[in-house]
């Protein structure tokens, strides 16, 4: 689906998540590029979130993640500056840049154990825009390994808002593992609520969830 989106709109921007989940997907995209069946040199990859208050490229940041796990010759890989002195301004102009260049053709997403999307933590509203957020402990813990200890994980993140994400023309949500089973069930079968940010994705007309058996295990309609 990612390859199809790029083939049909090669000059477009696509939003990409970080995390363990998409690593295999990115490796497969890189394999296809090497094999000559995928070209991304006109396509711009955009991060959907980043940590704040930390030097650019610090291991554990999204910029470091993409440098490591997205070995493709995109026209550009755009990531908000984690070292920005004014993160609120940084993420607002990042989102404005995406909009000014025509918006996201496709946004690939993951979800957190607390059903966050990008860094839209529980409490994020349907009409939320790009902003700085305080990260929940469970979200910081998920990144402790990459930063070399929980104490080194920043307390704040920058994220596209739910309303920004819903403006992408297509959404794909990748989820794997038992630890996400409750979040998947709540997002797909529970009430739409700011307590479950991923539940807002149901407002989108073209969203595809790709969920492994463990993450799907609590769904009542399989
Ligand atoms: C991170 C990112 C999200 C990502 C999620 C899932 O905190 N901010 O964009 O989707 O967590 O990560 P993982 O795939 O490692 O579970």
Short mmCIF file of N, CA and C and ligand atoms in Angstrom, two decimals, residues 17-22 48-49 109-112 116 118-119 143 180, ligand 1:
data_model
loop_
_atom_site.label_atom_id
_atom_site.label_comp_id
_atom_site.label_asym_id
_atom_site.label_seq_id
_atom_site.Cartn_x
_atom_site.Cartn_y
_atom_site.Cartn_z
N UNK A 17 5.90 6.90 10.96
CA UNK A 17 6.13 6.81 12.41
C UNK A 17 7.49 6.19 12.72
N UNK A 18 7.88 6.32 13.97
CA UNK A 18 9.05 5.60 14.48
C UNK A 18 8.54 4.42 15.29
N UNK A 19 9.40 3.80 16.07
CA UNK A 19 9.00 2.67 16.90
C UNK A 19 9.51 1.36 16.34
N UNK A 20 9.36 0.30 17.14
CA UNK A 20 9.83 -1.02 16.69
C UNK A 20 8.96 -1.56 15.56
N UNK A 21 7.67 -1.23 15.61
CA UNK A 21 6.71 -1.85 14.69
C UNK A 21 7.05 -1.64 13.21
N UNK A 22 7.38 -0.42 12.77
CA UNK A 22 7.58 -0.23 11.32
C UNK A 22 8.96 -0.61 10.80
N UNK A 48 6.13 12.41 12.12
CA UNK A 48 4.85 12.90 12.66
C UNK A 48 5.02 13.40 14.09
N UNK A 49 6.18 13.14 14.65
CA UNK A 49 6.46 13.62 16.00
C UNK A 49 7.96 13.60 16.25
N UNK A 109 0.93 5.14 10.67
CA UNK A 109 0.90 5.40 12.10
C UNK A 109 1.18 4.11 12.87
N UNK A 110 1.62 4.27 14.11
CA UNK A 110 1.59 3.16 15.06
C UNK A 110 0.73 3.64 16.21
N UNK A 111 0.54 2.79 17.21
CA UNK A 111 -0.13 3.30 18.41
C UNK A 111 0.69 2.89 19.64
N UNK A 112 0.56 3.66 20.70
CA UNK A 112 1.23 3.33 21.95
C UNK A 112 0.35 2.40 22.78
N UNK A 116 -1.92 6.10 22.30
CA UNK A 116 -1.52 7.36 21.69
C UNK A 116 -1.23 7.16 20.20
N UNK A 118 1.04 9.08 17.14
CA UNK A 118 2.19 9.99 17.16
C UNK A 118 2.45 10.28 18.65
N UNK A 119 2.47 11.54 19.08
CA UNK A 119 2.59 11.79 20.53
C UNK A 119 1.31 12.40 21.07
N UNK A 143 10.72 4.17 25.44
CA UNK A 143 11.91 4.66 24.75
C UNK A 143 13.16 4.63 25.62
N UNK A 180 -0.38 -4.31 22.95
CA UNK A 180 -1.24 -3.32 22.29
C UNK A 180 -2.69 -3.81 22.17
C1 LIG B 1 6.14 6.04 19.94
C2 LIG B 1 5.87 7.02 18.80
C3 LIG B 1 4.67 6.63 18.00
C4 LIG B 1 4.74 5.13 17.74
C5 LIG B 1 4.53 4.39 19.05
C6 LIG B 1 4.62 2.86 18.94
O1 LIG B 1 6.09 6.65 21.18
N1 LIG B 1 5.75 8.37 19.24
O2 LIG B 1 4.64 7.36 16.78
O3 LIG B 1 3.71 4.78 16.85
O4 LIG B 1 5.35 4.89 20.07
O5 LIG B 1 5.93 2.39 19.01
P1 LIG B 1 6.30 0.85 18.94
O6 LIG B 1 6.06 0.42 17.54
O7 LIG B 1 7.76 0.77 19.32
O8 LIG B 1 5.42 0.15 19.91
#
